[in-house]
Amino acid sequence: MKGDLVMDVVKLPYKTIIYIPLKDGHNKALSQIAIDILLEECLKQLISLGHGATVIDGMGYWEEQLSGAITSSKTKLIICYVADIKKAEVLILKLALWVKETTDSEAICFEINNCLYIV
């Protein structure tokens, strides 16, 4: 390498993910406007902690408690790395509860450092 390589390195050691459903709690597709509002608010809040985030399309699968049937649904995952885990824990729980209420969902998932939480 020529010369000295000098750069600033920022370490964001904590990974957070929130799952945004694309259907409501009654298995009805959310409008694109509703999805955009959910994503925009969650992104705005998470980016305030980590300065960036990534949205990934996903497909969630789970077992229905009463019937045992496997159900699936498309979802969006917002991944954000942060430096302050305490602020992130409070914020992501608040966002998950807001998404749950807004979508009338039975449960919403989020992750912090590869641990899944279901609210």
Coordinates of C-alpha atoms in Angstrom, one line a residue:
M1 CA 0.0 0.0 0.0
K2 CA 1.3 3.4 -0.8
G3 CA 1.4 6.0 1.9
D4 CA -0.3 5.8 5.2
L5 CA -3.9 4.8 5.3
V6 CA -5.8 7.1 7.7
M7 CA -9.5 6.8 8.2
D8 CA -12.1 7.1 10.9
V9 CA -13.6 3.8 12.0
V10 CA -16.9 3.8 13.8
K11 CA -17.9 0.7 15.7
L12 CA -21.6 -0.1 16.1
P13 CA -21.6 -3.3 18.1
Y14 CA -25.3 -4.0 18.6
K15 CA -27.6 -5.3 15.9
T16 CA -31.3 -4.6 16.0
I17 CA -34.0 -5.9 13.7
I18 CA -37.7 -5.2 13.6
Y19 CA -40.1 -7.2 11.6
I20 CA -42.8 -5.2 9.8
P21 CA -45.8 -7.3 8.7
L22 CA -47.4 -6.7 5.3
K23 CA -50.8 -8.0 6.5
D24 CA -52.9 -6.9 9.5
G25 CA -54.0 -9.1 12.4
H26 CA -57.0 -10.2 10.3
N27 CA -54.8 -11.6 7.5
K28 CA -55.8 -8.6 5.2
A29 CA -53.0 -7.0 3.1
L30 CA -52.0 -3.6 4.4
S31 CA -52.1 -0.8 1.8
Q32 CA -48.9 0.4 0.4
I33 CA -49.5 3.7 2.2
A34 CA -49.8 1.9 5.5
I35 CA -46.6 -0.1 4.9
D36 CA -44.8 3.1 3.9
I37 CA -45.9 4.9 7.1
L38 CA -44.7 1.9 9.2
L39 CA -41.4 1.7 7.4
E40 CA -40.8 5.5 7.4
E41 CA -41.5 5.9 11.1
C42 CA -39.4 2.9 12.2
L43 CA -36.5 3.9 9.9
K44 CA -36.6 7.5 11.1
Q45 CA -36.5 6.4 14.8
L46 CA -33.8 3.7 14.3
I47 CA -31.6 5.8 12.1
S48 CA -31.6 8.4 14.9
L49 CA -29.6 5.8 16.9
G50 CA -27.4 4.2 14.3
H51 CA -27.2 6.7 11.5
G52 CA -28.3 4.1 8.9
A53 CA -30.5 1.1 8.4
T54 CA -31.3 -1.6 5.8
V55 CA -34.7 -2.9 4.7
I56 CA -34.9 -6.5 3.5
D57 CA -37.9 -8.3 2.0
G58 CA -38.6 -11.5 4.0
M59 CA -41.0 -14.4 4.4
G60 CA -42.0 -15.4 7.9
Y61 CA -43.3 -18.8 8.9
W62 CA -44.8 -19.9 12.2
E63 CA -46.9 -22.6 13.7
E64 CA -50.5 -21.6 14.7
Q65 CA -51.0 -22.4 18.4
L66 CA -54.5 -23.8 18.2
S67 CA -54.4 -25.8 14.9
G68 CA -50.7 -26.5 14.6
A69 CA -50.8 -25.4 11.0
I70 CA -47.8 -23.7 9.4
T71 CA -48.7 -20.2 8.3
S72 CA -46.6 -17.8 6.3
S73 CA -46.6 -14.1 5.4
K74 CA -44.4 -11.6 3.6
T75 CA -42.6 -9.2 5.9
K76 CA -40.0 -6.4 5.8
L77 CA -37.0 -6.5 8.1
I78 CA -35.3 -3.3 9.2
I79 CA -31.8 -3.9 10.3
C80 CA -29.9 -1.2 12.2
Y81 CA -26.6 -1.4 14.1
V82 CA -26.3 0.9 17.1
A83 CA -23.8 2.0 19.7
D84 CA -26.1 2.6 22.6
I85 CA -27.9 -0.7 23.5
K86 CA -29.9 0.8 26.3
K87 CA -31.5 3.4 24.1
A88 CA -32.0 0.8 21.4
E89 CA -33.8 -1.6 23.7
V90 CA -36.3 1.1 24.8
L91 CA -36.8 2.4 21.3
I92 CA -37.3 -1.0 19.5
L93 CA -39.7 -2.2 22.1
K94 CA -41.7 1.1 21.7
L95 CA -41.7 0.7 17.9
A96 CA -42.7 -3.0 18.1
L97 CA -45.7 -2.1 20.3
W98 CA -46.7 0.7 18.0
V99 CA -46.5 -1.6 14.9
K100 CA -48.5 -4.2 16.8
E101 CA -51.2 -1.7 17.7
T102 CA -51.2 0.0 14.3
T103 CA -51.6 -3.4 12.4
D104 CA -53.8 -5.0 15.0
S105 CA -51.4 -7.9 15.0
E106 CA -51.4 -10.7 17.5
A107 CA -47.6 -10.5 17.8
I108 CA -44.6 -8.5 16.4
C109 CA -41.0 -9.7 16.5
F110 CA -37.8 -7.9 17.0
E111 CA -34.2 -8.9 17.6
I112 CA -31.4 -7.5 19.6
N113 CA -28.0 -9.1 19.1
N114 CA -29.5 -12.3 17.6
C115 CA -32.0 -12.8 20.4
L116 CA -35.6 -12.8 19.2
Y117 CA -38.3 -11.1 21.2
I118 CA -42.1 -11.5 20.5
V119 CA -44.5 -8.9 21.8

